[in-house]
Amino acid sequence: MGAMVKPWFDKTSRVVPGERLTIGALCLTSTVRERRYDIVCRMADEVHDRSLAVREDAWLRIAPVPPPLPVLFRPSSAILVPAGESVNLQLAVPVYVRIEASTGAPDPVTVIELPTAPEKRSWFGAADAGEAVSVFRPEVPVPGGDVAVVTTPVTVRNASATILSIERLVVRTLHVPICAIDGLLRTPSVSVTFKGSEQVSTVQYGNTRSIVARGGEVISPERVAATSAILRRSFVWLKDLAG
Amino acid sequence: MAAIAARLGEFDFGEVIGWDWTGILSGLITFVVGSIVVRIAARLIVRGIRRSLRDQSRELVRKALLYTGTAIVIVVALNTAGVSVAGLLGAAGVLGIAVGIASQASLSNVISGLFLVSERFFEVGDVVRTGTYTGIVAGIDLLSIKLKTFDNVLIRVPNQALIEAPIVNITRYPIRRMDLTLTTPFSHALGETLRVLRSAADETLLVLEEPEPFVMLSQFSERGVEVILGVWFEHRNYVAVRNAVAGAVQQAFTREGLSFEVTSIRVDGGVPGEQRGTMDENDTVSDNE
C-alpha cells in the first residue's frame, strides 16, 4: 500500500525544490541553489519571482490564506428570500497562497502572497464612501483540479417584513479562519440576519469548534479578528445587501 | 591680587547698577520652568484630544496653547523680575495696533486659515489642485498650506489665496472615473467599436466592475466617430489604470483589425450620476496630474 500523498495545504507539507505545483490558475516552481531559493509564480501573463537567501536546513511551505479584501458574489440571477425565511449558500472562495520560509526564527517569514484565480477589483457601496472588494473568475471551481477554493457556508435570514432580493453579497472572508476537513478547505459558517433596508443587518462568524470536533484542523487563522468595530462597519455595508 | 579680589567681593554689582538680581533670577527661573510646564501641558492636552481632532486641527490647538501659555509665562516672569507689567501692557496695546495695521495680510491669512480648517475640505495627505498647482497637502499652518508636488517641489500657498480660489480635492473620494475619448474612422461599425472598447475595460484587472465601465458615442466629427470609454478605478491606482486601459484598448483594436486616434484622456473626481460639463477636444493628453 503506497504512502498517502499529503495535500499541498497540509501543515507539514514542504515545497520540494524542482517540483512544479499548480494550485488553481497559479503555477509555482522553486529551485534551490547554494543556500538560495528561487521561486517563480505564474498566472496567465503575470510572473512573480522571488529569491531568498536561506540557511542549509531551511524549508518552504505553502499555506492557504483568505483573500485580503472582502469578496463580492453576484448570483447569476437574484436570490429571493421571503419574509421570515432563510437561505443557505455554499460560497466557493478562491484562496490566496502564502509562501513561507523558515529562517531560524520561531515563526516562518512570508515570502509572497498571491491569488489562485484571476482577481478583479470592484466597489461595494456608495462611490464616496464604499469599499474595495475582490471579484474572482471563474466563480465556480473546476472539478477535478487541485483544491484551490475554500467553501464558506453562509446563511442569510430575512427578518424583515418584505421579500429580500440578494443580487450581490459581500463576504468578509478575512474574518474567518481556514480549516481542512476530509481533504477539502472550508471556513466556519457565517450567518447574516437581514432586518430591512433601513436597519443594519447582523453578522455572526462561527468558530472552528464544530469543524475540529469532526476531525478537521485549523490551517490558517483569520487575517483580522472580527472585533465589534469591524462588525459594526460590516453591518452598515450590509444595509446594501439587497442592493 | 588677593587684595583686588577682596575689594571686588565687597562690591554689590546690583546695587551699583540698580538692578534687583534676586528678582531677575526669579524671573528667569519662572520663565524657564513656566515654558517647560506650558510645553508639557500643551502636549498632554493635545494627546488627550487627539482622537476627536484631525491632524491639522490638533496642530492648530497645540500652537494656540503654546503661544498663549508662553505669553502668560512671559508676563508672570516679568512681574516676578520686578518689571512693571502694566506699563508694558499699555505699550503692547499701542504696539499691537501698529503691528496689526502693518500685518493685515498676515491676519487675513490667519483668519482664512481658520475658515479652511473649519471647512474641512481637505486634510494633510490629500492631493489637491489650486490654480496651476497640484500636489499633496504636506502641512496646514496658520498662514499658508504647503503643497508637495509630484516632481518633489514644495509650494507655499497663502491661505487667503485659497479662500478666494477654487480648490479641487482630487483624492477626497476613494474612487474616480477616467474618460478615454477616441476617434475611429467612419468605415468602422459603431457597435463593433463600442463592443471592443467595453471588452478592453473588462480585461483590465484594476478597472472596477462596479460602478460599471461605460461606452458611448460622443459625436460625429470631420475626422470620424468620436466615442468615449469611461472606467472607474481606485484613485491610488491612477497611473497603473491609465497605462493599462490605454494598452488594453490598443491591444483590443489591433486584435480586431480596427484603428483609432486618441482625442483625450480626462480624469474627473466626481460621483456617479454627475454630469460632465465640457469635453476636452485636444489632440494631446489633457490631464497632467
XYZ file of C-alpha atoms in Angstrom:
532
model
C 0.000 0.000 0.000
C 1.612 3.282 -1.076
C 2.071 6.238 1.220
C -0.805 8.677 1.175
C 0.129 11.911 -0.584
C -0.334 14.911 1.625
C -2.401 17.723 0.137
C -0.475 20.911 -0.628
C -2.132 22.718 2.256
C -1.155 20.164 4.888
C 0.660 21.920 7.709
C 3.601 19.530 7.480
C 3.929 19.670 3.666
C 7.066 21.268 2.324
C 7.871 22.590 -1.123
C 10.192 20.211 -2.927
C 12.769 22.135 -4.987
C 12.356 21.499 -8.689
C 8.766 20.346 -8.275
C 6.084 22.156 -10.222
C 2.921 22.832 -8.290
C -0.327 24.064 -9.791
C -2.981 25.446 -7.471
C -5.988 26.771 -9.307
C -4.675 29.077 -12.012
C -1.405 29.646 -10.180
C 1.697 27.703 -11.151
C 4.658 27.620 -8.762
C 8.166 26.353 -9.326
C 11.093 26.618 -6.958
C 14.751 25.780 -7.218
C 17.381 25.724 -4.522
C 20.997 26.610 -5.265
C 23.821 27.487 -2.896
C 21.646 28.453 0.024
C 19.299 30.370 -2.203
C 15.703 29.626 -3.078
C 14.390 30.931 -6.375
C 10.614 30.941 -6.550
C 8.645 31.676 -9.707
C 4.863 32.057 -9.632
C 2.906 32.396 -12.869
C -0.713 33.178 -13.581
C -1.633 33.855 -17.195
C 0.792 36.565 -18.348
C 1.763 37.629 -14.854
C 5.043 36.393 -13.395
C 6.198 36.988 -9.852
C 9.623 35.795 -8.807
C 11.463 35.942 -5.533
C 14.956 34.946 -4.466
C 15.597 34.142 -0.871
C 18.903 33.614 0.906
C 18.357 30.809 3.396
C 20.145 28.522 5.818
C 21.104 24.964 4.936
C 18.216 23.448 6.856
C 15.672 25.950 5.543
C 12.337 24.878 4.093
C 9.493 26.414 2.156
C 5.829 25.868 2.858
C 2.691 26.937 1.049
C -0.305 27.825 3.163
C -3.829 28.743 2.049
C -4.960 32.101 3.402
C -8.199 34.030 2.926
C -8.203 36.873 0.363
C -7.103 40.167 1.908
C -10.159 42.036 0.623
C -13.839 41.202 1.072
C -15.111 39.009 -1.766
C -18.106 40.017 -3.853
C -20.503 37.372 -5.165
C -23.135 38.021 -7.794
C -25.602 35.195 -8.338
C -26.482 34.677 -11.998
C -29.996 35.673 -11.021
C -31.245 37.360 -7.859
C -31.993 35.009 -4.954
C -35.346 35.879 -3.458
C -35.862 35.177 0.227
C -39.443 35.615 1.509
C -40.002 37.336 4.849
C -39.159 35.081 7.792
C -37.340 32.556 5.598
C -33.651 31.838 5.284
C -31.345 30.556 2.560
C -28.139 28.535 2.885
C -25.381 29.283 0.413
C -22.111 27.432 -0.058
C -19.737 30.031 -1.445
C -16.525 28.901 -3.113
C -13.858 31.493 -2.437
C -10.551 31.099 -4.299
C -7.822 31.078 -1.678
C -4.634 33.059 -1.673
C -1.419 31.108 -1.232
C 1.185 32.349 1.175
C 4.698 31.062 0.628
C 6.525 30.887 3.927
C 10.181 30.205 4.592
C 11.918 29.144 7.769
C 14.690 31.472 8.832
C 15.645 30.080 12.192
C 13.201 32.390 13.948
C 10.284 30.770 15.798
C 7.803 31.866 13.124
C 8.395 31.464 9.390
C 8.565 34.617 7.259
C 6.136 35.353 4.446
C 7.866 35.458 1.071
C 4.880 36.297 -1.106
C 1.094 36.059 -1.176
C -0.786 35.504 -4.418
C -4.338 34.664 -5.502
C -5.064 31.284 -7.095
C -7.630 32.684 -9.522
C -7.697 35.798 -11.691
C -8.862 38.578 -9.448
C -10.616 41.744 -10.455
C -11.432 44.774 -8.376
C -14.882 46.086 -7.741
C -16.564 48.542 -5.424
C -19.274 47.901 -2.874
C -21.343 50.741 -1.508
C -21.523 54.403 -2.417
C -18.812 55.871 -4.631
C -17.892 58.424 -1.982
C -17.799 56.039 0.969
C -17.791 52.411 -0.144
C -15.004 49.893 -0.043
C -12.855 47.925 -2.442
C -13.767 44.267 -2.908
C -12.425 41.355 -4.942
C -14.278 39.539 -7.695
C -12.882 36.201 -8.790
C -13.234 34.437 -12.106
C -14.223 31.750 -12.573
C -16.541 31.933 -9.611
C -17.325 28.235 -9.993
C -14.314 25.974 -9.328
C -13.260 23.473 -11.946
C -13.965 19.957 -10.594
C -11.052 17.564 -10.511
C -8.346 20.198 -10.116
C -6.226 20.878 -7.056
C -8.119 22.250 -4.127
C -7.842 25.987 -4.648
C -11.063 27.156 -3.121
C -12.337 27.353 0.402
C -16.021 26.806 0.979
C -17.780 29.304 3.197
C -21.285 28.354 4.314
C -23.395 31.494 4.506
C -26.898 31.579 5.924
C -28.963 34.631 5.106
C -32.085 35.030 7.185
C -34.683 37.545 6.165
C -36.029 39.028 9.379
C -37.700 41.930 7.592
C -41.332 42.177 6.568
C -40.589 42.255 2.835
C -39.020 39.934 0.266
C -35.233 40.120 0.263
C -33.663 40.071 -3.180
C -29.997 39.080 -2.985
C -28.328 40.486 -6.067
C -24.895 40.925 -4.568
C -23.309 39.552 -1.463
C -20.039 40.586 0.098
C -18.376 38.043 2.328
C -15.644 39.281 4.624
C -13.539 36.176 4.387
C -10.682 37.976 6.081
C -12.523 37.460 9.377
C -12.762 33.674 9.045
C -10.057 31.059 9.570
C -9.386 28.320 7.022
C -9.765 24.714 8.127
C -9.030 21.418 6.390
C -11.525 18.604 6.679
C -11.837 15.476 4.521
C -9.184 16.789 2.133
C -11.076 19.998 1.463
C -10.816 23.541 2.715
C -13.681 25.235 4.477
C -14.349 28.047 6.889
C -16.734 28.242 9.813
C -20.201 29.375 8.833
C -21.317 32.976 8.562
C -24.855 33.978 9.488
C -26.436 37.167 8.246
C -29.749 38.416 9.538
C -31.344 40.996 7.289
C -33.675 43.287 9.201
C -34.760 45.619 6.433
C -33.101 48.191 4.228
C -33.432 50.887 6.885
C -31.854 48.848 9.656
C -28.408 47.412 9.966
C -28.111 43.685 9.474
C -26.365 41.472 11.988
C -23.500 39.159 11.116
C -22.236 36.248 13.149
C -18.966 34.485 12.389
C -18.945 30.882 13.586
C -15.982 29.344 15.342
C -13.884 26.346 14.410
C -15.107 24.090 17.230
C -17.621 22.134 15.167
C -15.082 21.530 12.373
C -12.360 20.417 14.780
C -14.855 18.127 16.557
C -15.448 16.367 13.227
C -11.729 15.714 12.770
C -10.863 18.930 10.957
C -7.801 21.074 11.563
C -7.262 24.818 11.544
C -4.791 25.559 8.725
C -4.706 29.363 8.757
C -6.077 31.731 11.367
C -8.271 34.647 10.317
C -6.387 37.644 8.947
C -8.315 40.119 11.046
C -10.248 39.244 14.174
C -13.885 40.271 13.899
C -13.892 42.940 16.578
C -17.020 44.873 17.420
C -15.765 47.890 15.458
C -15.288 45.830 12.324
C -18.622 44.151 12.782
C -20.383 47.450 13.198
C -18.800 48.649 9.978
C -19.876 45.450 8.291
C -23.421 45.978 9.432
C -23.548 49.376 7.836
C -22.467 47.987 4.481
C -24.802 45.088 4.798
C -27.619 47.563 4.504
C -26.724 47.315 0.818
C -27.289 43.582 0.843
C -30.474 43.870 -1.132
C -28.787 46.213 -3.470
C 45.830 90.119 43.594
C 44.307 88.944 46.851
C 43.617 92.498 47.792
C 41.882 93.200 44.468
C 39.768 90.115 44.844
C 38.802 91.129 48.333
C 37.774 94.569 47.090
C 35.712 93.050 44.238
C 33.991 90.757 46.709
C 32.889 93.739 48.679
C 31.119 95.192 45.633
C 27.385 94.683 45.210
C 27.011 94.996 41.441
C 23.247 95.018 41.655
C 23.406 97.990 43.956
C 25.859 99.741 41.666
C 23.769 99.191 38.509
C 20.481 99.481 40.341
C 19.117 96.024 39.477
C 17.426 93.532 41.783
C 19.471 90.467 40.900
C 17.348 88.175 43.067
C 14.219 89.286 41.247
C 15.826 88.859 37.817
C 16.988 85.377 38.747
C 13.481 84.507 39.983
C 12.027 85.864 36.752
C 14.419 83.786 34.664
C 13.630 80.649 36.659
C 9.900 81.389 36.351
C 10.285 81.785 32.584
C 12.272 78.561 32.114
C 10.063 76.469 34.405
C 6.897 78.088 33.053
C 7.930 77.409 29.439
C 8.582 73.763 30.234
C 5.246 73.466 32.055
C 3.417 75.097 29.136
C 5.014 72.714 26.638
C 4.194 69.682 28.742
C 0.629 70.906 29.355
C 0.098 71.594 25.631
C 1.388 68.162 24.756
C -0.837 66.479 27.353
C -3.929 68.384 26.269
C -3.305 67.626 22.582
C -2.719 63.981 23.431
C -5.996 63.926 25.318
C -7.989 65.249 22.378
C -6.074 63.561 19.581
C -8.887 61.138 18.774
C -11.508 63.810 18.358
C -9.450 66.130 16.152
C -7.797 65.783 12.800
C -4.061 66.337 12.344
C -4.242 69.957 11.248
C -6.784 70.944 13.924
C -4.604 69.286 16.530
C -1.569 71.219 15.323
C -3.502 74.489 15.453
C -4.706 73.767 19.011
C -1.156 72.896 20.046
C 0.225 76.121 18.616
C -2.563 78.215 20.123
C -1.951 76.681 23.556
C 1.786 77.108 23.196
C 1.651 80.765 22.148
C -0.981 81.736 24.722
C 0.812 79.884 27.507
C 4.171 81.396 26.575
C 2.656 84.892 26.576
C 1.257 84.319 30.082
C 4.582 82.910 31.274
C 6.433 85.969 29.943
C 4.053 88.343 31.778
C 4.371 86.362 35.024
C 8.160 86.153 34.661
C 8.450 89.899 34.080
C 6.227 90.542 37.080
C 8.412 88.268 39.195
C 11.503 90.088 37.986
C 10.004 93.323 39.245
C 9.276 94.846 35.859
C 6.079 96.883 35.748
C 3.766 94.851 33.523
C 1.049 97.497 33.444
C 3.278 99.847 31.525
C 4.375 97.085 29.170
C 0.803 96.049 28.502
C -0.091 99.641 27.680
C 2.846 99.803 25.296
C 1.915 96.417 23.901
C -1.590 97.735 23.163
C -0.200 100.598 21.122
C 2.338 98.272 19.519
C -0.407 95.775 18.789
C -2.379 98.371 16.832
C 0.735 99.309 14.871
C 1.613 95.688 14.190
C -1.998 94.944 13.297
C -2.085 97.680 10.687
C 1.279 96.566 9.317
C 0.306 92.886 9.173
C -3.172 92.998 7.710
C -2.266 90.423 5.083
C -0.922 88.034 7.688
C -4.000 88.434 9.860
C -6.159 87.857 6.833
C -4.217 84.654 6.194
C -4.681 83.558 9.805
C -8.433 84.113 9.661
C -8.596 82.412 6.245
C -6.648 79.510 7.733
C -9.210 79.127 10.493
C -12.022 79.053 7.922
C -10.156 76.500 5.820
C -9.569 74.245 8.804
C -13.165 74.504 9.974
C -14.460 73.833 6.467
C -12.563 70.517 6.351
C -12.446 70.488 2.574
C -9.042 68.834 2.586
C -6.586 67.478 5.078
C -2.937 66.591 5.273
C -2.169 63.854 2.739
C -4.916 64.778 0.247
C -3.982 65.585 -3.327
C -5.386 68.985 -4.253
C -5.257 71.285 -7.238
C -5.482 75.042 -6.934
C -4.722 77.335 -9.826
C -1.863 75.763 -11.712
C -0.553 73.839 -8.718
C -1.274 70.200 -7.998
C 0.268 68.377 -5.088
C -0.071 66.530 -1.826
C -1.008 68.689 1.171
C 2.132 68.457 3.291
C 1.039 70.859 6.015
C -1.671 73.309 7.002
C -0.413 76.262 9.016
C -1.901 79.492 10.285
C -0.618 81.496 7.339
C -0.381 79.034 4.473
C -0.611 75.468 3.282
C 2.365 73.586 1.926
C 1.898 71.554 -1.240
C 4.412 68.923 -2.222
C 4.215 68.449 -5.977
C 4.782 65.138 -7.737
C 8.141 66.314 -9.025
C 9.211 66.905 -5.411
C 8.833 70.670 -5.182
C 7.399 72.315 -2.072
C 4.953 75.145 -2.759
C 3.617 77.580 -0.172
C 0.111 78.785 -0.935
C -1.199 81.617 1.303
C -4.480 80.774 2.991
C -6.109 83.950 1.713
C -5.433 82.877 -1.864
C -7.040 79.511 -1.151
C -10.158 81.116 0.272
C -10.667 83.082 -2.933
C -9.605 80.424 -5.459
C -11.359 77.191 -6.445
C -9.717 74.132 -4.900
C -10.090 70.646 -6.356
C -9.655 67.818 -3.868
C -8.588 65.001 -6.160
C -8.386 62.256 -3.546
C -11.432 63.119 -1.453
C -13.407 60.186 -2.798
C -11.827 56.740 -2.872
C -12.721 56.060 -6.497
C -12.551 58.192 -9.601
C -13.524 57.989 -13.240
C -11.272 58.221 -16.254
C -12.675 59.013 -19.680
C -10.784 57.985 -22.767
C -12.048 59.714 -25.888
C -11.208 58.070 -29.193
C -11.926 58.882 -32.783
C -12.450 55.967 -35.138
C -12.856 56.066 -38.933
C -16.375 56.157 -40.414
C -15.668 52.775 -42.006
C -15.792 51.022 -38.614
C -19.157 49.800 -37.375
C -20.100 51.795 -34.280
C -21.478 48.761 -32.441
C -18.284 46.826 -33.021
C -16.153 49.730 -31.797
C -18.199 50.053 -28.600
C -18.044 46.283 -28.004
C -14.256 46.225 -28.389
C -13.864 49.190 -26.062
C -16.023 47.553 -23.389
C -14.108 44.281 -23.635
C -10.831 46.192 -23.225
C -12.178 47.718 -19.998
C -13.355 44.320 -18.749
C -9.914 42.823 -19.383
C -8.157 45.439 -17.263
C -7.927 43.989 -13.758
C -7.668 47.288 -11.887
C -10.744 48.739 -13.586
C -13.667 48.390 -11.195
C -16.566 46.176 -12.241
C -18.877 48.409 -10.243
C -19.564 51.211 -10.997
C -19.686 49.686 -14.448
C -17.479 50.949 -17.279
C -19.468 52.716 -19.959
C -19.030 53.300 -23.661
C -20.947 55.850 -25.670
C -20.985 57.817 -28.838
C -19.806 61.370 -28.264
C -20.193 62.959 -31.678
C -19.527 62.686 -35.388
C -16.632 64.878 -36.347
C -14.740 65.590 -39.565
C -12.124 63.069 -38.514
C -14.538 60.261 -37.771
C -16.747 58.957 -34.986
C -15.828 60.145 -31.518
C -16.549 57.619 -28.775
C -15.914 57.669 -25.032
C -14.817 54.864 -22.745
C -15.350 55.711 -19.066
C -13.825 53.499 -16.386
C -13.845 53.714 -12.604
C -10.784 52.965 -10.512
C -9.352 53.393 -7.021
C -7.508 56.693 -7.078
C -4.284 55.162 -5.769
C -4.115 53.073 -8.970
C -4.273 56.157 -11.160
C -1.055 55.664 -13.122
C -1.438 51.889 -13.429
C -5.022 52.168 -14.693
C -4.210 54.916 -17.131
C -1.431 52.863 -18.689
C -3.339 49.591 -18.532
C -6.519 50.922 -20.132
C -4.643 52.630 -22.950
C -2.657 49.423 -23.517
C -5.751 47.208 -23.411
C -7.610 49.419 -25.898
C -4.645 49.439 -28.248
C -4.323 45.660 -27.987
C -8.041 45.040 -28.489
C -8.231 47.315 -31.540
C -5.138 45.716 -33.066
C -6.583 42.250 -32.426
C -9.849 43.167 -34.128
C -8.141 44.935 -37.015
C -9.557 48.338 -36.064
C -7.813 51.690 -35.919
C -8.309 54.736 -33.735
C -6.909 58.094 -32.764
C -6.789 59.235 -29.123
C -8.568 62.550 -28.719
C -8.193 62.969 -24.969
C -7.803 61.253 -21.638
C -9.626 63.005 -18.867
C -9.939 62.137 -15.205
C -12.699 63.536 -13.051
C -13.197 63.125 -9.362
C -16.937 63.098 -9.443
C -19.568 60.793 -8.037
C -21.974 58.577 -10.017
C -24.704 60.437 -11.780
C -22.653 63.609 -12.026
C -22.891 65.156 -15.462
C -19.737 66.286 -17.171
C -19.798 69.880 -18.246
C -17.336 70.153 -21.061
C -15.251 67.753 -23.014
C -11.630 68.324 -23.895
C -11.040 68.185 -27.589
C -7.312 68.433 -27.654
C -5.132 66.278 -29.794
C -2.873 65.673 -26.850
C -3.416 64.185 -23.420
C -5.167 66.906 -21.465
C -4.779 65.640 -17.920
C -1.409 66.394 -16.399
C -1.710 65.053 -12.872
